[in-house]
XYZ file of C-alpha atoms in Angstrom:
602
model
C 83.274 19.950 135.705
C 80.281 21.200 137.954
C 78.421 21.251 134.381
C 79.433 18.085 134.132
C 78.118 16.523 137.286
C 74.792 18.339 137.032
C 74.454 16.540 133.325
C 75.719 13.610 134.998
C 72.304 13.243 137.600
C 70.170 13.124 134.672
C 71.505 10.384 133.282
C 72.741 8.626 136.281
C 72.020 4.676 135.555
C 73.392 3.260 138.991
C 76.919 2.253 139.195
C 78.943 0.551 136.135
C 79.002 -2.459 137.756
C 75.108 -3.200 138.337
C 74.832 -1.469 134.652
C 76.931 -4.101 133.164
C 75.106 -6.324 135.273
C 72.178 -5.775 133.047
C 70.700 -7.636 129.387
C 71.314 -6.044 126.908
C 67.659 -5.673 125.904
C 66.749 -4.556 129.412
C 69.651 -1.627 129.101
C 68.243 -1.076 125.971
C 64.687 -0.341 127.601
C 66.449 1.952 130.195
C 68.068 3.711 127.934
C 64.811 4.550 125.721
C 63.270 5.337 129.304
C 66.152 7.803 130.020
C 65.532 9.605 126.539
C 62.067 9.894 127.072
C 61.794 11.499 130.612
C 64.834 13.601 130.310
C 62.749 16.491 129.225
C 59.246 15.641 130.609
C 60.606 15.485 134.150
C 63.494 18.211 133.712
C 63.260 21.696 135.197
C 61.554 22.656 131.967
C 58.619 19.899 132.881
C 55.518 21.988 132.307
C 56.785 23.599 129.046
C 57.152 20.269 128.031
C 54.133 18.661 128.938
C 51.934 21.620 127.895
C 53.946 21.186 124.215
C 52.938 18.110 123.965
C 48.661 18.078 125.218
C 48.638 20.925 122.482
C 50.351 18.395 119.796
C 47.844 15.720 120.720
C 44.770 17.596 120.783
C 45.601 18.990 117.145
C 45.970 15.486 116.375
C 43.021 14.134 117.481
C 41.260 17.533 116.861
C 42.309 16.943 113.222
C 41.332 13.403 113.130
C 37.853 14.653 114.297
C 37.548 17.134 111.578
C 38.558 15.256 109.076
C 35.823 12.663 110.253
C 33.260 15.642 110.073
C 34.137 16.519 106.581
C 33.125 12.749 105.353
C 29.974 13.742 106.520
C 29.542 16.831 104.685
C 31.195 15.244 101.894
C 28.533 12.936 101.591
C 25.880 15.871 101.777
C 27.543 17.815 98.695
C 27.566 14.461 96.707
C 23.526 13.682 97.752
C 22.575 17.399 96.668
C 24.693 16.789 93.488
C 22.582 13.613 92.619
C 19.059 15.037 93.675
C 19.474 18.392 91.843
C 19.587 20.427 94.924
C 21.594 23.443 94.403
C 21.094 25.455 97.562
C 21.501 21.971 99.030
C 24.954 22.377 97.156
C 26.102 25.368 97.895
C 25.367 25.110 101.770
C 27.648 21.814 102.100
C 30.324 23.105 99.741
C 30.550 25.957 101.906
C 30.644 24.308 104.789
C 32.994 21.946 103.471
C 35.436 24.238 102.779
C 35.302 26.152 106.275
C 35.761 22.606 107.904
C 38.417 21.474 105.514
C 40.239 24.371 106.020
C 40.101 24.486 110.042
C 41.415 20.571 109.774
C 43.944 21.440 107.222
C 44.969 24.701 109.111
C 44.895 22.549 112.899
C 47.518 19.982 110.804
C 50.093 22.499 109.481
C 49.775 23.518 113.240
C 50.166 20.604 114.859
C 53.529 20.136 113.007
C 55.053 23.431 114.024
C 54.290 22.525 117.780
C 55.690 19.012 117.010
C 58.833 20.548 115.478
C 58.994 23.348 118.194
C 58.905 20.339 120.985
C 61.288 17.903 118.927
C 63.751 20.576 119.221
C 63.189 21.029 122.871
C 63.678 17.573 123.554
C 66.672 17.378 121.101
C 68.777 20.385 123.148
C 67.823 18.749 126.831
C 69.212 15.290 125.459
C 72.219 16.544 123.533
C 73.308 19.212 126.166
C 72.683 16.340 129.020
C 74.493 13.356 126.923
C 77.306 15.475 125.782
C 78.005 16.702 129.291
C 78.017 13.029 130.457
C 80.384 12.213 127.352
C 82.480 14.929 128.726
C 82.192 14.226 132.485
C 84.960 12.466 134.192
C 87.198 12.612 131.129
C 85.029 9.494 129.465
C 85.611 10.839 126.036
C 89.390 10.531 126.626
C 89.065 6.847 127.707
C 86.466 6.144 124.922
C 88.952 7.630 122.184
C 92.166 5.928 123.786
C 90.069 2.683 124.154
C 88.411 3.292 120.791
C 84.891 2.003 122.203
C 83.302 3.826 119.794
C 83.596 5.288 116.488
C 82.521 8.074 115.039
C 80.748 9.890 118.375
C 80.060 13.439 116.889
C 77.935 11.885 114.578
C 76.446 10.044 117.368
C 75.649 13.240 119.419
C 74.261 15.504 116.408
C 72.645 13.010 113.694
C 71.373 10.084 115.874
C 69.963 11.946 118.810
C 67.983 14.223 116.344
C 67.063 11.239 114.147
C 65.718 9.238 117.589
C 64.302 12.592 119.023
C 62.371 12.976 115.468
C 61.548 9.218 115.145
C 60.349 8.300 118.698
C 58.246 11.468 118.824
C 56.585 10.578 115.430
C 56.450 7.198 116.280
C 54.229 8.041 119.590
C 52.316 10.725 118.641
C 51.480 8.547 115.181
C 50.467 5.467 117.171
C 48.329 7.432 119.512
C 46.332 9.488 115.855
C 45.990 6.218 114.372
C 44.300 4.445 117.512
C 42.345 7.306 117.370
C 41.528 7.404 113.512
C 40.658 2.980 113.762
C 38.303 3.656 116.426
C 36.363 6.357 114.999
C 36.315 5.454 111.188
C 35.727 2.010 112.231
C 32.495 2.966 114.052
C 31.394 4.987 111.018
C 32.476 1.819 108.727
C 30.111 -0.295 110.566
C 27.413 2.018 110.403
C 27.662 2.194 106.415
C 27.693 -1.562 106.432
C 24.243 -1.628 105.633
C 23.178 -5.743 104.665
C 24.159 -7.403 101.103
C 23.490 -10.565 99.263
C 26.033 -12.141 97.672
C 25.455 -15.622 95.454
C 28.732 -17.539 95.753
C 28.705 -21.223 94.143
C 24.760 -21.151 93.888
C 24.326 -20.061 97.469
C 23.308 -16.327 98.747
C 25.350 -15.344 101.570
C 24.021 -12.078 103.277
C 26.747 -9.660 105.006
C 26.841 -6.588 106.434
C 31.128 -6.696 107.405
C 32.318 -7.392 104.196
C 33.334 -3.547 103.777
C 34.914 -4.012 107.555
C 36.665 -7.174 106.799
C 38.352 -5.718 103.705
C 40.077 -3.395 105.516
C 41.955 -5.307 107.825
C 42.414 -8.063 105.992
C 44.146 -6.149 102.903
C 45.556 -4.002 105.433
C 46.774 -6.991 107.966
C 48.295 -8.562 104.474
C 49.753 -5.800 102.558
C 52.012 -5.181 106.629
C 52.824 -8.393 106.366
C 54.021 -8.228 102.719
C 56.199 -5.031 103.512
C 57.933 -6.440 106.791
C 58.625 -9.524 104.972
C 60.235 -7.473 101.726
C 61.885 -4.883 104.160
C 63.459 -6.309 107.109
C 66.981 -5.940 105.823
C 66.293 -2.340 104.989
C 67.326 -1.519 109.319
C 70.686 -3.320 108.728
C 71.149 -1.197 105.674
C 70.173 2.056 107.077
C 73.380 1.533 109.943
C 75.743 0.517 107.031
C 74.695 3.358 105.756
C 75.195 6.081 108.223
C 78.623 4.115 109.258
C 79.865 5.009 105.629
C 78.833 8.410 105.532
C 80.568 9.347 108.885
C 83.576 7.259 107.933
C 83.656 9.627 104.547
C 82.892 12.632 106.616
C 85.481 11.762 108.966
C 88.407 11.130 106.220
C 87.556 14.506 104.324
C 87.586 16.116 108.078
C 91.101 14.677 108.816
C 92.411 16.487 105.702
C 91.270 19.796 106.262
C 92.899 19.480 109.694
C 96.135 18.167 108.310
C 96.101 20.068 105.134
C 99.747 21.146 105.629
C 101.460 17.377 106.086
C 99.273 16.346 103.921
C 100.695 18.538 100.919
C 104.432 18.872 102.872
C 104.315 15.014 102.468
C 102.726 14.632 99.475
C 100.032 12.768 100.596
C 97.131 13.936 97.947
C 97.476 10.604 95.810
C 97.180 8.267 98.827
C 94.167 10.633 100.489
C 92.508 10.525 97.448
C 92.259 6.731 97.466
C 91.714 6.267 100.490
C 88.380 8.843 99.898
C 87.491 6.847 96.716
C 87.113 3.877 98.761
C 85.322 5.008 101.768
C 82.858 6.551 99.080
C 82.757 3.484 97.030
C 81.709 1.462 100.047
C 79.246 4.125 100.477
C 77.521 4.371 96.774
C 77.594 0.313 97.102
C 75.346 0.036 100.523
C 73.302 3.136 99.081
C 72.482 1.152 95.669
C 71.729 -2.138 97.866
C 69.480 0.458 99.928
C 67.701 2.287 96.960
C 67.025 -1.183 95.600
C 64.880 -2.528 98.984
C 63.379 1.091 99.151
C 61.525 0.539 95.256
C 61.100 -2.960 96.059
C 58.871 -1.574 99.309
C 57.136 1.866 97.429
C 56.448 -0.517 94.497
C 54.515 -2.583 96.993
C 53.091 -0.071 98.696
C 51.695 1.338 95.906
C 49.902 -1.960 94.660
C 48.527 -2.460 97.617
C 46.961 1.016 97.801
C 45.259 0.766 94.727
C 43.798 -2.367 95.895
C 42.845 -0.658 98.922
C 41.106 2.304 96.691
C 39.197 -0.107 94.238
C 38.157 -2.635 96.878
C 35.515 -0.496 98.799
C 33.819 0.646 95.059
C 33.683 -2.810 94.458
C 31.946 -3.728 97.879
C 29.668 -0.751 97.947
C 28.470 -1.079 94.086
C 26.353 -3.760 95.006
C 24.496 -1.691 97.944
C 24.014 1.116 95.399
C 22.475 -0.859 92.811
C 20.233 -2.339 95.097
C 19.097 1.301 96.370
C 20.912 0.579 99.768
C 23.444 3.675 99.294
C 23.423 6.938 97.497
C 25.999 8.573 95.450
C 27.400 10.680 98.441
C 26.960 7.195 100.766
C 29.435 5.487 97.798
C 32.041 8.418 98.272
C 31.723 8.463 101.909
C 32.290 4.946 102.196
C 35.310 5.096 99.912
C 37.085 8.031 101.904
C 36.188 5.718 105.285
C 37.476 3.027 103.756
C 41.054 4.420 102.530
C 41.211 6.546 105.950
C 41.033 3.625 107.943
C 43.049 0.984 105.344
C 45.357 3.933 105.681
C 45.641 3.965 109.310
C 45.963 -0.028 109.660
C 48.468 0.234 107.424
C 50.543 2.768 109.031
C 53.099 0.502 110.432
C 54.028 -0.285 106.772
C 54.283 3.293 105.664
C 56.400 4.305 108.354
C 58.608 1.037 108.044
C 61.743 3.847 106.764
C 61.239 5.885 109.529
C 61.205 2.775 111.862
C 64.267 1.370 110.049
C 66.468 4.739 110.475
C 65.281 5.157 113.939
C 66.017 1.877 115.295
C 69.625 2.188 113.903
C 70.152 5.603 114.727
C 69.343 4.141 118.400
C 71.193 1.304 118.413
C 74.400 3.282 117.882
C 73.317 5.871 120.178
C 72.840 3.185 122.471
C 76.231 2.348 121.636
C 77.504 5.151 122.907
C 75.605 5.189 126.217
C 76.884 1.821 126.572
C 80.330 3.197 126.461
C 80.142 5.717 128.606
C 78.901 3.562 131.448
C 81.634 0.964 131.126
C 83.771 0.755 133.810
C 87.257 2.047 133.928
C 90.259 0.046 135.258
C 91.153 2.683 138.461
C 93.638 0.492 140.364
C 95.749 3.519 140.571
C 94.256 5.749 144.101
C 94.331 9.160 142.896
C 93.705 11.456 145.666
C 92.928 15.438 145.876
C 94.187 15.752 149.847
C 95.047 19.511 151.981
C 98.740 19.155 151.735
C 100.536 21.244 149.483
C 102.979 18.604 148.180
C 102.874 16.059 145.382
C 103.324 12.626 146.272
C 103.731 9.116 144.197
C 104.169 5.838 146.372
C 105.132 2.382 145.125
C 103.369 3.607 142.062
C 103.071 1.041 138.918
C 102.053 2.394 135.486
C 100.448 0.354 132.550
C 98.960 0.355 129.521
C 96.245 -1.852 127.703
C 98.838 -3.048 124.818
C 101.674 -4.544 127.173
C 102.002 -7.384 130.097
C 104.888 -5.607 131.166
C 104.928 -2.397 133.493
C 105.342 0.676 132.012
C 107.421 2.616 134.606
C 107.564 2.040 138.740
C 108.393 4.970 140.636
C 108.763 3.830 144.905
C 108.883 7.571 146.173
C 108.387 11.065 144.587
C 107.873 13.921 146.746
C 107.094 17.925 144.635
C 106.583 20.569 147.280
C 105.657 23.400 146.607
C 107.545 26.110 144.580
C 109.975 23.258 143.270
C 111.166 23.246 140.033
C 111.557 19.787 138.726
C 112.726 17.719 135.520
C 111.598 14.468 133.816
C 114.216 13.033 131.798
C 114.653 9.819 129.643
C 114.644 8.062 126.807
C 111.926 8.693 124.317
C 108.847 5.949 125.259
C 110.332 5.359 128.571
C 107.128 6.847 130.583
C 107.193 10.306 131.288
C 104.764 11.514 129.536
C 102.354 8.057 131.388
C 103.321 9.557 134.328
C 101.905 12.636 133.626
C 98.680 11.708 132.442
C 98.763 9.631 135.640
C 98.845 12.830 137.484
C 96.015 14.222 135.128
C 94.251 10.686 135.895
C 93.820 9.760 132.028
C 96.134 6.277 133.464
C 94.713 4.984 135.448
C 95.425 1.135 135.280
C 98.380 0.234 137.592
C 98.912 0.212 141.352
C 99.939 2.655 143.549
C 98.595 6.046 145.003
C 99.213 9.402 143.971
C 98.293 12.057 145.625
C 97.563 16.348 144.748
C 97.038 18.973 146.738
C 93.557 19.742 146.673
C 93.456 23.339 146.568
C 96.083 24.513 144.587
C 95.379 25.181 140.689
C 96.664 22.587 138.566
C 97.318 22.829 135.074
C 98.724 20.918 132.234
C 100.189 22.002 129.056
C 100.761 19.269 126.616
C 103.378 19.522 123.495
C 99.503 20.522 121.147
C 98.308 22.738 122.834
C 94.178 23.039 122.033
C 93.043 25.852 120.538
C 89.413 25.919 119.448
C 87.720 28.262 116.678
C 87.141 31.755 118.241
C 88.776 35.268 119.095
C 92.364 35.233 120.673
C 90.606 36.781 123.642
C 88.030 34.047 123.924
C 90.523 31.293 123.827
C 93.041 33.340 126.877
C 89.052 34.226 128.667
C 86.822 30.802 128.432
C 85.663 31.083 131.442
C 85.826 34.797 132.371
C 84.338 38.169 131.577
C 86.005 40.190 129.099
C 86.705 43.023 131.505
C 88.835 45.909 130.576
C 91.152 44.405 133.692
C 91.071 41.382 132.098
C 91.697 42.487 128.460
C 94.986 44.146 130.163
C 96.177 41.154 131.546
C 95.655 39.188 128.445
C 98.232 41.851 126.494
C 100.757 42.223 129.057
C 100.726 37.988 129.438
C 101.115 37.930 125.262
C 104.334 40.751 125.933
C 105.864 38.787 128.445
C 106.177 35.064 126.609
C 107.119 37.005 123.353
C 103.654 37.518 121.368
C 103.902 40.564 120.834
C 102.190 40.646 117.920
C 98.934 39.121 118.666
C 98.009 42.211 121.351
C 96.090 44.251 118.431
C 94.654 40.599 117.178
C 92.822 39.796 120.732
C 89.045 40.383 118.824
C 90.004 38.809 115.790
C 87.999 35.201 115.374
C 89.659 32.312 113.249
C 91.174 29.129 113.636
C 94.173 29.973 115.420
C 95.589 26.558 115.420
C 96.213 27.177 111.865
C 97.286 30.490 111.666
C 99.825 30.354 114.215
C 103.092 28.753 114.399
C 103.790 25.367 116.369
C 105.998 27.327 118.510
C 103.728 30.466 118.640
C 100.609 27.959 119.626
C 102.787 26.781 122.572
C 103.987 30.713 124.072
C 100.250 31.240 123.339
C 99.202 28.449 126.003
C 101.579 29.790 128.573
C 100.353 33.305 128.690
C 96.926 31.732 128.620
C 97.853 29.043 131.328
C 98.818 32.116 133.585
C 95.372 34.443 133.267
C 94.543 32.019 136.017
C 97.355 31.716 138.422
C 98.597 28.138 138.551
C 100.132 27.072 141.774
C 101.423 24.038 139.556
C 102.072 23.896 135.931
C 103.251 20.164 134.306
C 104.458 21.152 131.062
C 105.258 17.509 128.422
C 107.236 19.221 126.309
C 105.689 22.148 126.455
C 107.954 24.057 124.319
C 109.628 21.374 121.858
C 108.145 24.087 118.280
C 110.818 26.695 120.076
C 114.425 27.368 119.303
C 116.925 26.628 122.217
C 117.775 30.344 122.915
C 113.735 30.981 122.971
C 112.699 28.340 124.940
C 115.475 29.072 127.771
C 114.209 32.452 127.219
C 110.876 31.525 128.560
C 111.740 28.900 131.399
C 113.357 31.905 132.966
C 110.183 34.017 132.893
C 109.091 30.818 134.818
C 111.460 30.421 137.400
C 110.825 33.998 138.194
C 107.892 32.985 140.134
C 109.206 30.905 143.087
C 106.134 30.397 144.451
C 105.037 28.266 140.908
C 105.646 24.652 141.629
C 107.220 23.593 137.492
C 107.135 19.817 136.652
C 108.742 19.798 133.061
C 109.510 16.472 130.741
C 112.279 18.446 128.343
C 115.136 16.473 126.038
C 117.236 19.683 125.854
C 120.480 19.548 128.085
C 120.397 23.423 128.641
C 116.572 23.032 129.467
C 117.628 20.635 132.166
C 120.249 22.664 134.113
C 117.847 24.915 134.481
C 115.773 23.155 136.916
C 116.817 22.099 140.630
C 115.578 18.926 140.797
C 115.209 16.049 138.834
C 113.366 12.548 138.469
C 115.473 10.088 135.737
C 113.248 7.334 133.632
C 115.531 4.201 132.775
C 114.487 0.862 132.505
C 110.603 1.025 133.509
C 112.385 2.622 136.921
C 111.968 6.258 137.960
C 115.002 7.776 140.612
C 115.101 10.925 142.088
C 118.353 12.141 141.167
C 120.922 15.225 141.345
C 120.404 17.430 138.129
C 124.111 18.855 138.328
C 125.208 16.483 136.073
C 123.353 14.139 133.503
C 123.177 10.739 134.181
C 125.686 8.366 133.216
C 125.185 6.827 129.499
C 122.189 8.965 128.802
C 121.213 10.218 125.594
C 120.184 13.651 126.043
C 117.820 13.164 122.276
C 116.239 16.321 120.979
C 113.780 13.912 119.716
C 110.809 15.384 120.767
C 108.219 12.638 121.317
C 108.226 10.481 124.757
């Protein structure tokens, strides 16, 4: 959790209460803010900013070549009209070597863009994710369901807001750039005309200036007009595609109820529709996209046949050469171009907008407040203690279970037994503090090693010895340890399989995924262990079998919720769930009228 609290700090954004406190828009802006100096200001700062003065001076050192070549452009065409060949060859050289360097200083500038993008994307990703992860917000955000679909969130959106913003920025700044010089050089091949309009002559020299804005200003407004649903339908989108992603994920996880149950004709509907919803949006999205490139297009063939059309009339006259003609032309659709920009990147706009508003979503989420009416405190004693504690949940008015006094001390061995749904299982994710809504206190000692084991246990994709090791070398000590732990809760088998990688939760057995989490829980040395059920995939005689291995350390406090009668017995102490009431009680004998299930979900 130290990871977690370090990710925390950098994007700390004041309490949830005075976040809350906040518009929407204005959290909006602080969020963008947050996004944006995460990497400029981080402890990678002058990598960052020295990334991106390269990216804009091949921008603008681009934009400046580019500009240079209209000149020399101009030169080739002159020579071309006045039969001067050296003339000719001179420019076209030099046309070439300048084209080139501006050509080369683009394909450049994109590899440093893409080189910082990345940057950024890591610092944000590794910094949000650890905030996701910090202070067990993703479990409240899942229970809660806040938000949907958050891997997609973390991977697609932050890359697609990285790319976007970046673009965005550095695009606004090139095109500033690009108006300012071409629209000097415009003016200066402005040179007067006479026009004769309804039998008067009107004499200009912005008529060439005025075209490009104005068809530039029109053909924006034109676009934004035809596209502004296209944001709306760029969300739908992505929603549809993580919702398909997310069904097709679900099966591969649950491949074996799935075909145990006979699930494939149900699965597959429910996948036709998702996708069917999906193909729907994208058609509705395709449409608005032609709709905008057909537009688009017209007006850039406007904007490439209105500047002959202006600068004819200067040629004829003997105001322009040839080379002035093509100069003017390339000005022209440079700087319509760059006026215009806002149009052509109305997609990436559109995706980046949504891709931020969920991501913003998500942010949002995370700095909700959580209901902590429970006090859970991390104290020096060694005992466990619940006072006039009061567990509920979101979905009922009612209490979920009230327990008045509960002392563990250490090296007791206690029992949690009652009816399935009574509460045991609340109460020990009040202990983990994943409940937290109720009243009460409960308090840990703060530093003895607790761990939990629940009935799943988690076992992510990797070696047998990276799942027992997270968080430790893999010593020769340590690979000792892991074997003799596997020997002594009856895995045997998996000693020779400690460097073999795979997806372990599906190779092993529910019962052999449950031994497996013991003899990892132990490579640390708990000084509690809270096991809910902890070994409901193993036969009676097996799972007495390994409770004994863990009353053999009396020092190991053991808090176990069990159905089992035999599992009972073997524990000295025991805390009974009936009626929303927990009672410390003697485990001698069961209590009277209880039904000792083997169901094995509380």
């Amino acid at each position: 959790m130290a990871s977690g609290s370090l990710f925390l700090s950098a994007f700390d954004f004041g309490s949830p209460q005075d976040w809350q406190a906040k518009s929407r828009p204005l959290r909006k802006a602080v969020v963008l803010g947050k996004l944006v100096s995460i990497f400029l200001f981080s402890g990678r700062w002058i990598l960052a900013w020295f990334l991106l003065l390269v990216c804009l001076a091949i921008q603008f050192g681009g934009v400046y070549g580019f500009r240079i070549e209209t000149d020399i452009s101009k030169a080739v065409f002159d020579s071309i009209q006045y039969k001067d060949f050296p003339g000719f060859v001179r420019y076209a050289l030099e046309f070439l070597l300048v084209g080139s360097l501006a050509y080369s200083l683009s394909y450049l500038g994109v590899y440093v863009q893409n080189v910082f993008e990345m940057l950024w994307r890591n610092t944000v990703t590794v910094a949000l994710t650890g905030n996701w992860l910090s202070g067990k917000r993703f479990y409240f955000i899942e229970r809660s369901e806040l938000v949907e679909n958050v891997d997609q969130r973390l991977a697609e959106d932050v890359r697609n807001v990285v790319n976007g913003v970046f673009g965005i920025f550095t695009g606004c700044l090139r095109v500033t750039f690009t108006i300012i010089l071409y629209t000097s050089l415009l003016i200066t091949k402005s040179t007067p005309v006479t026009y004769h309009v309804f039998g008067h002559d009107i004499t200009t020299r912005a008529d060439l200036l005025l075209g490009a804005y104005l068809s530039s200003i029109i053909g924006t407004g034109i676009i934004f007009r035809i596209g502004r649903k296209l944001i709306r339908l760029n969300m739908r989108q992505q929603h549809y595609e993580a919702d398909l992603r997310f069904s097709l994920v679900s099966i591969r996880r649950h491949a074996e109820q799935v075909a145990l149950m006979v699930m494939e004709r149900v699965e597959h509907l429910r996948i036709a529709s998702a996708f069917s919803a999906l193909v729907n949006n994208y058609f509705v999205q395709q449409r608005m996209g032609l709709i905008i490139s057909f537009a688009s297009q017209i007006i850039s063939h406007v904007q490439r046949l209105l500047p002959l059309a202006l600068a004819v009339p200067r040629y004829m006259s003997g105001r322009m050469t040839y080379g002035d003609i093509i100069q003017t032309q390339s000005v022209f659709v440079t700087l319509s171009s760059s006026l215009t920009w806002f149009m052509q990147m109305y997609p990436m706009y559109a995706e980046t907008s949504a891709s931020f508003d969920r991501l913003f979503v998500l942010v949002d989420a995370i700095q909700t407040p959580e209901k902590a009416e429970i006090s859970l405190l991390r104290d020096s004693q060694d005992d466990i203690v619940a006072r006039d504690l009061v567990l509920r949940v979101p979905e009922q008015a009612e209490p979920v279970l009230e327990v008045q006094e509960w002392t563990v001390r250490a090296g007791e061995k206690w029992v949690i037994t009652g009816p399935s749904g009574s509460g045991k299982s609340t109460l020990l994710r009040a202990m983990a503090g994943l409940c937290s809504e109720g009243e009460g206190q409960l308090s840990l000692p703060r530093e003895r090693r607790i761990m939990f084991l629940p009935q799943r246990p988690y076992l992510p994709h990797g070696t047998l010895l990276d799942l027992m090791l997270p968080d430790q070398p893999h010593s020769p000590e340590n690979r000792v340890l892991c074997a003799t732990l596997l020997r002594r809760f009856l895995l045997p088998g998996l000693v020779d399989q400690l460097d073999v990688g795979g997806d372990w939760s599906q190779r092993l057995s529910p019962g052999e995924q449950q031994r497996f989490a013991l003899a990892r829980a132990f490579v640390s040395s708990p000084d509690v262990l809270v096991l809910d059920e902890a070994t409901s995939g193993l036969d009676q005689e097996t799972a007495a079998a390994i409770y004994r291995i863990l009353l053999d350390h009396p020092a190991l406090t053991l808090i176990s919720v069990v159905h089992a009668r035999d599992l009972m017995m073997l524990h000295s102490k025991r805390l009974h769930i009936a009626g929303g009431v927990g009672r410390v009680m003697d485990n001698q004998e069961p209590p009277s009228g209880a039904l000792l299930s083997l169901h094995r979900t509380s």
